[in-house]
Coordinates of C-alpha atoms and ligand atoms in Angstrom, one line a residue:
M1 CA 30.1 19.7 7.2
S2 CA 33.5 18.6 8.7
N3 CA 34.1 15.2 9.8
S4 CA 31.4 14.3 11.6
A5 CA 32.8 11.1 13.3
D6 CA 35.5 13.5 14.8
K7 CA 33.3 15.4 16.2
T8 CA 30.8 12.6 18.0
Q9 CA 34.3 11.6 19.6
K10 CA 35.3 15.0 20.8
F11 CA 32.2 16.6 22.1
G12 CA 29.4 15.1 24.2
P13 CA 25.9 14.7 23.2
E14 CA 24.3 18.2 24.6
S15 CA 27.3 19.9 22.9
L16 CA 26.2 18.2 19.5
A17 CA 22.8 18.3 20.3
V18 CA 22.6 22.4 20.8
Q19 CA 24.8 22.7 17.7
A20 CA 22.6 20.0 15.4
M21 CA 26.2 18.8 15.0
G22 CA 27.7 21.6 14.2
V23 CA 26.7 22.0 10.7
I24 CA 27.9 25.1 8.7
D25 CA 26.9 25.9 5.4
P26 CA 29.7 25.4 3.0
Q27 CA 28.6 28.2 0.4
T28 CA 27.4 31.2 3.0
H29 CA 29.4 29.8 6.1
A30 CA 25.6 30.1 7.8
V31 CA 25.2 28.8 11.6
V32 CA 22.0 27.5 10.8
P33 CA 22.2 25.7 7.3
P34 CA 19.5 26.8 4.8
I35 CA 16.4 24.5 4.2
H36 CA 16.6 22.4 1.5
I37 CA 13.0 22.0 -0.6
S38 CA 13.8 20.8 -3.7
T39 CA 12.0 18.0 -5.4
T40 CA 14.5 17.2 -8.0
F41 CA 17.9 17.0 -8.7
L42 CA 20.2 17.7 -11.8
R43 CA 21.6 15.0 -13.3
D44 CA 25.6 14.9 -14.3
P45 CA 26.6 15.2 -17.8
D46 CA 26.9 11.3 -17.8
N47 CA 23.4 11.0 -16.7
A48 CA 24.9 10.1 -13.1
Y49 CA 23.5 11.8 -9.6
S50 CA 26.5 12.6 -8.0
S51 CA 25.4 14.7 -5.3
G52 CA 23.5 11.5 -4.2
F53 CA 20.4 12.8 -4.3
A54 CA 17.7 12.8 -7.2
Y55 CA 13.9 12.8 -6.2
G56 CA 12.3 14.3 -3.0
R57 CA 10.0 11.4 -2.1
A58 CA 12.9 8.9 -0.7
D59 CA 15.6 11.8 0.5
N60 CA 16.2 15.2 1.6
A61 CA 19.4 17.1 2.9
T62 CA 17.5 18.4 5.8
V63 CA 15.8 15.6 6.7
R64 CA 19.3 14.0 6.6
E65 CA 20.8 16.5 9.2
L66 CA 18.1 16.1 11.3
E67 CA 18.9 12.5 11.2
A68 CA 22.9 12.7 12.0
V69 CA 21.8 14.3 15.1
L70 CA 19.6 11.7 16.1
R71 CA 21.9 8.8 15.3
M72 CA 24.2 10.8 17.5
L73 CA 21.9 11.3 20.4
E74 CA 20.3 7.2 20.4
Q75 CA 24.6 6.4 19.4
G76 CA 22.9 4.2 16.3
A77 CA 23.9 3.0 13.0
G78 CA 21.6 5.0 11.2
A79 CA 18.3 7.3 11.8
L80 CA 15.2 7.8 9.7
A81 CA 12.6 10.6 10.0
F82 CA 8.9 9.6 9.2
G83 CA 5.6 12.1 8.9
S84 CA 4.8 11.0 12.4
G85 CA 5.3 8.6 14.9
M86 CA 3.0 6.1 14.0
S87 CA 4.3 6.3 10.6
A88 CA 7.5 5.0 12.0
A89 CA 6.3 2.3 13.9
L90 CA 4.4 0.9 10.9
A91 CA 7.4 1.0 8.9
V92 CA 8.7 -1.4 11.1
F93 CA 5.8 -4.2 11.4
L94 CA 5.3 -3.5 7.7
S95 CA 8.5 -4.7 7.3
L96 CA 8.1 -7.9 8.8
P97 CA 7.7 -10.8 6.3
R98 CA 4.1 -12.4 6.0
G99 CA 3.9 -14.6 8.9
A100 CA 6.1 -13.0 11.5
R101 CA 5.2 -13.6 15.1
V102 CA 5.1 -10.5 17.1
L103 CA 5.3 -10.0 20.8
A104 CA 3.6 -6.6 22.0
P105 CA 3.1 -5.2 25.4
N106 CA -1.0 -5.1 27.0
V107 CA -0.4 -1.6 27.8
M108 CA 0.9 0.9 25.1
Y109 CA 0.3 4.0 22.7
W110 CA -3.5 3.2 22.0
A111 CA -3.8 3.7 18.7
L112 CA -0.9 1.4 17.8
R113 CA -2.4 -1.0 19.9
R114 CA -5.6 -0.9 18.2
W115 CA -3.8 -1.3 14.8
L116 CA -2.0 -4.7 16.3
M117 CA -5.3 -5.8 17.2
T118 CA -7.3 -4.8 14.4
E119 CA -5.2 -4.2 11.5
A120 CA -2.0 -6.1 11.5
S121 CA -3.6 -9.7 10.8
S122 CA -4.2 -8.8 7.2
Y123 CA -0.9 -8.1 6.7
G124 CA -0.1 -11.3 7.8
L125 CA 1.5 -10.9 11.7
Q126 CA 0.6 -12.8 14.1
V127 CA 0.2 -10.3 17.4
R128 CA 0.2 -11.8 21.2
F129 CA 0.1 -9.4 23.5
V130 CA 2.2 -9.9 26.9
N131 CA 3.1 -8.5 30.1
M132 CA 6.2 -6.8 29.6
E133 CA 7.1 -5.7 33.0
D134 CA 7.0 -9.5 33.8
L135 CA 10.2 -11.2 32.3
A136 CA 9.2 -14.4 32.7
D137 CA 5.7 -14.1 31.0
V138 CA 7.9 -12.2 28.1
R139 CA 10.1 -15.5 28.1
T140 CA 7.4 -17.8 28.0
A141 CA 5.8 -16.3 25.5
A142 CA 9.0 -15.9 23.5
S143 CA 9.8 -19.5 23.5
A144 CA 6.8 -20.3 21.3
G145 CA 8.2 -18.5 18.6
C146 CA 8.6 -14.9 18.0
D147 CA 10.4 -12.6 15.3
L148 CA 9.7 -9.3 16.8
I149 CA 9.0 -8.3 20.5
W150 CA 7.8 -4.5 20.8
V151 CA 8.2 -2.5 24.0
E152 CA 7.2 0.7 25.3
T153 CA 8.7 2.3 28.2
P154 CA 7.6 4.0 30.4
A155 CA 4.2 3.0 28.7
N156 CA 1.0 5.0 28.2
P157 CA -0.8 5.7 29.9
L158 CA 0.0 3.8 33.4
W159 CA 4.1 4.1 33.0
G160 CA 4.9 0.8 33.6
V161 CA 8.7 0.4 33.2
V162 CA 10.1 -2.5 31.2
D163 CA 13.7 -4.0 31.8
L164 CA 15.0 -3.4 28.3
A165 CA 18.3 -5.4 28.8
G166 CA 16.2 -8.1 30.3
V167 CA 14.1 -8.1 27.3
A168 CA 16.9 -8.1 24.7
D169 CA 18.1 -11.2 26.0
I170 CA 15.1 -13.2 25.9
A171 CA 14.2 -11.6 22.3
H172 CA 18.1 -12.3 21.2
A173 CA 17.7 -15.8 22.6
A174 CA 14.5 -16.5 20.5
G175 CA 16.2 -15.3 17.3
A176 CA 14.1 -12.1 17.6
K177 CA 14.3 -8.3 17.1
L178 CA 13.5 -5.9 19.9
A179 CA 12.5 -2.9 19.0
V180 CA 11.4 0.1 21.5
D181 CA 9.1 2.8 21.4
S182 CA 10.9 5.3 23.5
T183 CA 8.9 8.3 23.2
C184 CA 8.5 9.1 26.7
A185 CA 12.0 7.8 28.3
T186 CA 13.6 10.5 25.2
P187 CA 17.5 10.0 24.2
V188 CA 18.3 12.1 27.2
L189 CA 17.1 9.5 30.0
T190 CA 17.3 6.0 28.3
Q191 CA 19.3 4.9 25.3
P192 CA 17.8 1.6 24.2
L193 CA 20.3 0.3 21.5
L194 CA 22.9 0.5 24.2
L195 CA 20.9 -1.6 26.2
G196 CA 20.5 -4.4 23.5
A197 CA 17.6 -3.1 21.6
D198 CA 17.7 -3.5 17.5
V199 CA 15.5 -0.5 16.8
V200 CA 14.1 2.9 18.8
M201 CA 11.4 4.4 17.8
H202 CA 10.2 7.9 18.9
S203 CA 7.2 10.0 18.3
A204 CA 9.1 13.2 17.6
S205 CA 5.8 15.1 18.2
K206 CA 6.2 14.8 21.5
Y207 CA 9.7 15.4 23.5
I208 CA 12.4 15.5 20.2
N209 CA 10.4 18.5 19.0
G210 CA 9.3 19.8 22.4
H211 CA 6.9 22.4 20.9
S212 CA 3.7 21.1 20.1
D213 CA 3.9 22.3 16.3
V214 CA 4.9 19.3 14.5
V215 CA 3.9 15.5 14.1
A216 CA 6.6 13.7 13.0
G217 CA 8.3 10.5 13.9
V218 CA 11.9 8.8 14.1
L219 CA 13.7 5.1 13.9
V220 CA 17.0 5.0 14.8
T221 CA 18.7 1.5 14.6
R222 CA 22.0 -0.5 15.9
A223 CA 22.8 -2.3 12.9
Q224 CA 22.8 -1.7 9.0
D225 CA 21.0 -5.1 8.9
A226 CA 18.4 -6.6 6.6
L227 CA 15.6 -5.0 8.6
W228 CA 16.8 -1.9 8.4
E229 CA 17.1 -2.3 4.7
R230 CA 13.7 -3.2 4.1
I231 CA 12.6 -0.3 6.6
E232 CA 14.6 2.3 4.3
K233 CA 12.4 1.0 1.2
M234 CA 9.6 1.0 2.9
R235 CA 9.7 4.8 3.7
A236 CA 11.4 5.5 0.2
T237 CA 8.2 3.9 -1.6
H238 CA 5.4 4.5 0.8
G239 CA 6.1 8.2 0.4
M240 CA 6.8 8.2 4.5
L241 CA 9.5 11.0 4.8
L242 CA 9.5 14.0 7.0
G243 CA 9.3 17.2 4.9
P244 CA 11.9 19.5 5.0
F245 CA 10.3 22.2 6.7
E246 CA 9.2 19.7 9.5
A247 CA 12.9 18.4 9.7
F248 CA 14.1 21.9 10.4
L249 CA 11.5 22.9 13.2
V250 CA 12.6 19.4 14.5
M251 CA 16.3 19.7 14.8
R252 CA 15.8 23.7 16.0
G253 CA 13.8 21.8 19.2
L254 CA 16.4 19.0 19.4
R255 CA 19.0 22.0 20.2
T256 CA 17.3 22.3 23.9
I257 CA 16.0 18.8 24.2
H258 CA 18.6 18.4 27.2
L259 CA 17.2 21.2 29.0
R260 CA 13.6 21.0 28.2
V261 CA 13.9 17.4 29.3
R262 CA 15.2 17.8 32.4
A263 CA 13.1 20.8 33.8
A264 CA 10.4 19.0 32.7
C265 CA 11.4 15.6 35.0
T266 CA 12.2 18.3 37.8
N267 CA 8.5 19.5 37.9
A268 CA 7.0 15.9 37.4
L269 CA 9.2 14.5 40.3
D270 CA 8.2 17.6 42.3
L271 CA 4.5 17.4 41.4
A272 CA 4.5 13.4 41.7
H273 CA 5.3 13.8 45.6
R274 CA 3.2 16.5 46.4
L275 CA 0.3 15.2 44.5
Q276 CA 0.8 11.8 46.8
A277 CA -0.1 13.5 49.7
H278 CA -3.3 15.4 48.0
P279 CA -6.3 14.4 50.0
L280 CA -8.5 13.9 46.3
I281 CA -6.0 11.9 44.9
T282 CA -6.3 7.9 45.2
D283 CA -2.7 6.7 43.5
V284 CA 0.0 8.8 41.5
L285 CA 1.5 6.6 38.8
Y286 CA 5.3 7.7 38.3
P287 CA 8.6 5.8 37.9
G288 CA 10.4 8.2 40.0
L289 CA 8.0 7.4 43.3
D290 CA 9.4 4.7 45.6
S291 CA 6.0 3.2 45.5
H292 CA 6.0 2.4 41.6
P293 CA 6.8 -1.6 40.9
G294 CA 9.0 -0.3 38.1
H295 CA 11.2 2.1 40.2
A296 CA 14.4 0.4 41.1
I297 CA 14.5 -1.0 37.2
A298 CA 13.9 2.7 36.4
I299 CA 16.9 3.9 38.8
R300 CA 18.8 1.6 37.0
Q301 CA 17.7 2.1 33.0
M302 CA 16.7 6.0 33.3
K303 CA 19.7 8.3 33.6
G304 CA 19.1 11.9 35.1
G305 CA 15.5 11.7 35.4
F306 CA 12.1 10.0 35.4
G307 CA 10.3 11.5 32.9
G308 CA 7.8 14.3 32.5
M309 CA 4.5 11.7 32.6
I310 CA 2.7 11.5 35.7
S311 CA -1.1 9.8 35.8
I312 CA -3.5 10.7 38.7
R313 CA -6.4 8.4 39.7
V314 CA -8.9 10.9 41.1
R315 CA -11.1 10.6 44.4
G316 CA -14.5 10.3 43.2
G317 CA -14.4 8.5 39.9
Q318 CA -14.8 9.7 36.3
A319 CA -17.1 12.0 37.2
A320 CA -14.7 13.8 39.7
A321 CA -12.1 13.5 37.1
L322 CA -13.7 14.9 34.2
A323 CA -14.7 18.0 37.2
A324 CA -11.2 18.5 37.6
A325 CA -10.3 18.6 34.5
A326 CA -12.8 21.2 33.2
H327 CA -11.5 23.5 36.1
V328 CA -7.9 23.9 35.1
Q329 CA -6.4 27.4 33.5
L330 CA -2.6 26.7 33.4
W331 CA -2.8 22.8 32.5
K332 CA -4.1 22.9 28.9
R333 CA -7.0 20.1 28.5
A334 CA -5.5 18.4 25.6
T335 CA -4.3 15.2 24.2
S336 CA -0.7 14.4 23.2
L337 CA 2.7 15.1 25.5
G338 CA 6.4 16.2 25.5
G339 CA 5.9 19.8 24.6
V340 CA 7.2 22.7 27.1
E341 CA 3.6 23.4 28.1
S342 CA 1.9 21.2 30.6
L343 CA -1.1 19.1 29.0
L344 CA -3.5 17.2 31.1
E345 CA -5.8 14.8 29.5
H346 CA -8.7 12.5 30.8
R347 CA -7.3 9.3 29.1
A348 CA -10.0 6.8 29.1
S349 CA -12.2 8.9 26.9
I350 CA -9.8 9.1 24.1
E351 CA -8.8 5.2 24.4
G352 CA -12.2 4.0 24.4
A353 CA -13.5 0.5 24.8
G354 CA -11.0 -2.0 25.6
T355 CA -8.5 0.6 27.2
P356 CA -6.4 -0.8 30.1
C357 CA -6.9 2.3 31.4
P358 CA -9.0 3.4 34.4
D359 CA -11.9 5.7 34.3
D360 CA -10.6 8.1 36.9
L361 CA -7.2 8.7 35.6
L362 CA -5.7 12.0 34.5
R363 CA -2.7 11.8 32.1
L364 CA -0.6 14.5 33.1
S365 CA 2.3 15.9 30.7
C366 CA 4.5 18.0 33.2
G367 CA 5.6 21.1 30.9
I368 CA 8.6 23.3 32.1
E369 CA 6.0 26.0 33.6
Q370 CA 6.8 27.3 37.5
V371 CA 6.3 24.1 39.7
D372 CA 4.6 26.1 42.4
D373 CA 1.8 27.3 39.3
L374 CA 1.5 24.0 38.2
Y375 CA 0.6 22.5 41.6
A376 CA -1.6 25.5 42.7
D377 CA -3.7 25.4 39.1
L378 CA -4.4 21.4 39.6
D379 CA -5.2 21.4 43.5
T380 CA -7.6 24.5 43.0
A381 CA -9.3 22.5 40.1
L382 CA -9.2 18.9 42.1
R383 CA -11.2 21.2 45.2
A384 CA -13.6 22.8 42.2
G385 CA -14.2 19.4 40.5
A386 CA -14.6 17.9 43.7
G387 CA -17.5 20.2 44.9
Q388 CA -18.8 20.5 41.6
A389 CA -19.0 16.0 41.4
S390 CA -20.6 15.6 44.8
Ligands
PLP1 C1 4.0 6.8 23.0 C2 3.5 7.1 21.5 N1 3.9 6.1 20.7 C3 3.8 6.6 19.4 C4 2.8 7.7 19.1 C5 2.3 8.1 17.9 O1 3.1 9.4 17.2 P1 2.5 10.2 16.4 O2 1.0 10.8 17.0 O3 3.6 11.2 16.3 O4 1.9 9.3 15.1 C6 2.4 8.4 20.4 C7 1.8 9.7 20.2 O5 0.9 10.4 21.1 C8 3.0 8.5 21.5 O6 2.2 8.7 22.8

């Protein structure tokens, strides 16, 4: 590849993502570079590794190509791809020193919240949960001592919006780092590093890949600092590196991320407005609606859309919500989010006891199908479900 720093200055992120940074294979001039699968690399006669590669657990050339695109999209100083979003997030927590004090949101991706509640203490971490949407709450908690603030915005599954610049100021005043799970905001809509975050994390299984066929995770850093060095070591020694085939697929997905995310946002906003007026829905949770408590921050912080994720509360409680879910045809009843196909899930069922998620809530991951089809399918399912549940 020719000088990538020149390219990032000359062309916009959409052009660079579409061409995966314009990498051309130097040997064949292939426009789509080959997938590097070798686990081991020839030493030079003087015993050095002049290519920069030695063994496949620590590093891989295809993964590096993906990381270059991610670094560009988030405007960071370094990016690392992991075997899952969970492993990317855990690499941050496990890189903190024993005794580190962590503030985490009381509404966030449930599996990570469960790990923070049940496992983190055995690694020496002290975790406190706060309402990240309330800066006064965060400031009070941080002033008691804090090393890392973890934020998710918009946050699963209620889609609360966190003021990233506000929390970054609080974190830095307390001498802490700010890490942001930006999975649902995507780098198309929000760039947390530019708002003061130190590390941004994505489950690349979602919008980054966008086709529900790869499990992957990503971290991007604002600075090549001591925490980032520990994270790099953690990935190499614990074998958390993403595989080369998966890296290739994620890079292919990233070529269309701007188109996909914009289409999902357009569908979601349209559906949110229509669903607000639906007689069988008691509430629509979506940051793009005027009625959403985080709408003003979302307007400031999310550029070009409010994301593809909506939650609806179904009149008639859990039975009516489950009955509606049972009747969808175009929407697929499945966990996960961020793919081109629309998914719907009764979230309390998967999150289990202790979830902040109400039991009448269905989470909608709006895909890029025709919006009239998506609305009609939901409407039919809600009416069929209400008939069955009553
Ligand atoms: C917001 C968010 N963060 C993190 C994760 C974990 O990512 P993965 O499933 O890739 O491990 C998920 C997965 O659902 C998620 O939705």
